[in-house]
Coordinates of N, CA and C in Angstrom, one line a residue:
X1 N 119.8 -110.5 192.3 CA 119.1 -110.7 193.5 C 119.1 -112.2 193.8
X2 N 119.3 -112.3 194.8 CA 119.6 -113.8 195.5 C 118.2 -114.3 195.4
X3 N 118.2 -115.8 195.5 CA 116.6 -116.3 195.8 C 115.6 -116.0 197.3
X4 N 116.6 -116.0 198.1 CA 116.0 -115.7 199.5 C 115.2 -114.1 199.7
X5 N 116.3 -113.5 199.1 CA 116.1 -112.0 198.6 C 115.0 -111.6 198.1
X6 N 114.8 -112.4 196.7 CA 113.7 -112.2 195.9 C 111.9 -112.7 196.2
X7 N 112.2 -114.1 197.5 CA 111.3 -114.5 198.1 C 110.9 -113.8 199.4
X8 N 112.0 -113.1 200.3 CA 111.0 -112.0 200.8 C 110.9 -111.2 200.3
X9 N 111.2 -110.8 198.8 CA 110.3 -109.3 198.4 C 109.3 -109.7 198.7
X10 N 108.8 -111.2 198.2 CA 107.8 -111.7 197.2 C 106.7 -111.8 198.5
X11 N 107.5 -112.6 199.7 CA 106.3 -112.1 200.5 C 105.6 -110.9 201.1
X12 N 106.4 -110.0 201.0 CA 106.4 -108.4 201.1 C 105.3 -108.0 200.4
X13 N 105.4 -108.2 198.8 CA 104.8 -108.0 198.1 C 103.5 -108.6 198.6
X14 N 103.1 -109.3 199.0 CA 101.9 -110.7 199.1 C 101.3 -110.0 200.6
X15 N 102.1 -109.7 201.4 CA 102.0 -108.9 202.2 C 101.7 -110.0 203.7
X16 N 102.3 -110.8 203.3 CA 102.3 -112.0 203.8 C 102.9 -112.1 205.3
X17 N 102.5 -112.8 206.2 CA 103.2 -112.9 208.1 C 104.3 -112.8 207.5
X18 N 105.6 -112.4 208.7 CA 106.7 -112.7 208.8 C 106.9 -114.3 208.7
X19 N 107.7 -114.7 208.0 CA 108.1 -116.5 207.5 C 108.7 -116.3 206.7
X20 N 109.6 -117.4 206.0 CA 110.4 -117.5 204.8 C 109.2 -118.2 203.9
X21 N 109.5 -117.6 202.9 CA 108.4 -118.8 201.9 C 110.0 -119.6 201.5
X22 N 109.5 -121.0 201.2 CA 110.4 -121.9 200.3 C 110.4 -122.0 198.8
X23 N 109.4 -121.2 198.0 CA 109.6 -121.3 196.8 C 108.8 -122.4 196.3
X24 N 108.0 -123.3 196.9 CA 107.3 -124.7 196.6 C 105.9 -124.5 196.6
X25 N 105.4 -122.8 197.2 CA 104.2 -122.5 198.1 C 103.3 -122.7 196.7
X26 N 102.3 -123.1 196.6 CA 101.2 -123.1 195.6 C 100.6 -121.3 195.7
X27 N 100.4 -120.6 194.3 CA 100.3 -119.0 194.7 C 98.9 -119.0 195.1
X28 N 98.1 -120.0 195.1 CA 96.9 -119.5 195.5 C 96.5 -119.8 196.7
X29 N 97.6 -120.3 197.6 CA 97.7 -120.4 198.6 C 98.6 -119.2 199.4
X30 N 98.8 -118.5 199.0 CA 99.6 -117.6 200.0 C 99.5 -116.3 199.1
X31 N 97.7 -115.9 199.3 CA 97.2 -114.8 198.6 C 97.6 -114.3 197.3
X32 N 98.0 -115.0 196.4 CA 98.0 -114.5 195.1 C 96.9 -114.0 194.5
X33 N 96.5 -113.2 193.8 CA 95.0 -112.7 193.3 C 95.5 -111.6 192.1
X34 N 94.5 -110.9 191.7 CA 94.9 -110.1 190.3 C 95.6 -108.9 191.1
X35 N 95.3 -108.3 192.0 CA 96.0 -106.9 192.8 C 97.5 -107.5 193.1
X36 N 97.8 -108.7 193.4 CA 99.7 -109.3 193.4 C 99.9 -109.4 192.3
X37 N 99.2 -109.9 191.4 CA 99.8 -109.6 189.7 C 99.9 -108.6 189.4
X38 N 99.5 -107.8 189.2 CA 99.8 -106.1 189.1 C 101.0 -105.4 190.0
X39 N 100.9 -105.9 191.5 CA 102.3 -105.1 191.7 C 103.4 -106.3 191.6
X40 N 103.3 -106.9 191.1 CA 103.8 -108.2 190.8 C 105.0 -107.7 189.3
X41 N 104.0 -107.3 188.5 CA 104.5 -106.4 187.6 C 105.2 -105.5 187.3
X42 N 104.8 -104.1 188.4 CA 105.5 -103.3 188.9 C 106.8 -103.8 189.3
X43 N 107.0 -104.9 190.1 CA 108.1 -105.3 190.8 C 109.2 -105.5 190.1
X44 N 109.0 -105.9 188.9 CA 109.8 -106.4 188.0 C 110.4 -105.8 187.2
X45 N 109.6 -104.7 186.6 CA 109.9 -103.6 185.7 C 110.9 -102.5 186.5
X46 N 110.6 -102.5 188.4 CA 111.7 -102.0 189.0 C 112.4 -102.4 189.3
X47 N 112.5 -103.5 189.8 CA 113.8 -104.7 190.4 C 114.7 -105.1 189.2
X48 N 114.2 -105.6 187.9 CA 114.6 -106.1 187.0 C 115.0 -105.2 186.0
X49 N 114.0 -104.6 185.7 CA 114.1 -104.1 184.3 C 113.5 -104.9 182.9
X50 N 112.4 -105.8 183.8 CA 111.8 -106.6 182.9 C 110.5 -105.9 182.7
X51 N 109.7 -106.3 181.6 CA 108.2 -106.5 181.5 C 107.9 -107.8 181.2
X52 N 107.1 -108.2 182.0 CA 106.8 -109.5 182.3 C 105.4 -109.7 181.3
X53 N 104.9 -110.5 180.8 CA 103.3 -110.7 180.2 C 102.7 -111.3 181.0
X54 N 101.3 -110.6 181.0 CA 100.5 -111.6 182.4 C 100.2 -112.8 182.1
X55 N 99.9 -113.0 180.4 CA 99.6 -114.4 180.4 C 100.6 -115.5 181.0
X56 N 102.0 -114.9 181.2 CA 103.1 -115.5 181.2 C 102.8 -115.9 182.8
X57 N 102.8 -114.7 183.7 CA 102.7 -114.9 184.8 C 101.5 -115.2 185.2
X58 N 100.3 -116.2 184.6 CA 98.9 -116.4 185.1 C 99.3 -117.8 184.8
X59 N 100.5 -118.2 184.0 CA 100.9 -119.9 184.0 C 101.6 -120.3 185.2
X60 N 102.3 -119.8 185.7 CA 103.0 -119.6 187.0 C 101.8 -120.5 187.8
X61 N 102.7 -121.6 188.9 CA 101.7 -122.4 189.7 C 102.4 -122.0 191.6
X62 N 103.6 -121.6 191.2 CA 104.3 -121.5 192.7 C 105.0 -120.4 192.6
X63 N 105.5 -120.1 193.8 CA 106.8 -118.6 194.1 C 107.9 -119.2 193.2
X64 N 108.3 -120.6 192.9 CA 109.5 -120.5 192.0 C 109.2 -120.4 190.5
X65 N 108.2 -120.9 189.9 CA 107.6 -120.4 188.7 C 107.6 -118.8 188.5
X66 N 107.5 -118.2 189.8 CA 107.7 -116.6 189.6 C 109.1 -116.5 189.4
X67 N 109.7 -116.7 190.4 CA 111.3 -116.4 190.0 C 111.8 -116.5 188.9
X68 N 111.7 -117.8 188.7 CA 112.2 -118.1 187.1 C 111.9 -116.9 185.8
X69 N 110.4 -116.8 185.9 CA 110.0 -115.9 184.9 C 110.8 -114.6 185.2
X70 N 110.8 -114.2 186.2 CA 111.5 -112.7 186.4 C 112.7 -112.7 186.5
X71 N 113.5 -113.7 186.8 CA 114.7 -113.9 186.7 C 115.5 -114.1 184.9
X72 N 114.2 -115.0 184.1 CA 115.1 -115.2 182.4 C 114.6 -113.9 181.7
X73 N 114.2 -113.5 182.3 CA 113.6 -111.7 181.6 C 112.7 -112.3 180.2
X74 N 111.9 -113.3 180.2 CA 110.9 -113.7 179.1 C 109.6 -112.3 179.5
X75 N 109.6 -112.0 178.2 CA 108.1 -111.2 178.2 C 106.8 -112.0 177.6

């Protein structure tokens, strides 16, 4: 999955206006909360084939700190 790709799931997911996110967005600024962790999760175990650990994704500070993690398949 390309980055642009994975960044409008991501706003999909977030359920966020139509816009491109850039990947730089701070997540607590563009509705991150525990209910986007969760399907956040989900997303990954379908898109990927990963299991993600939340502790893993509660270190996460931006949409590229997401990618990364979902992208190196660290659990």
């Amino acid at each position: 999955m390309q980055k642009s790709e994975f960044l409008d799931s991501f706003r999909q997911l977030l359920e966020k206006d139509p816009g491109p996110l850039t990947g730089e967005e701070p997540l607590t600024g563009i509705g991150w909360d525990s209910l986007a962790i969760v399907q956040f999760l989900a997303f990954t175990d379908e898109q990927f084939g990963v299991t993600v650990s939340p502790n893993r994704v509660r270190q996460c500070r931006t949409a590229n700190d997401i990618l990364a993690l979902a992208s190196s398949g660290n659990s």
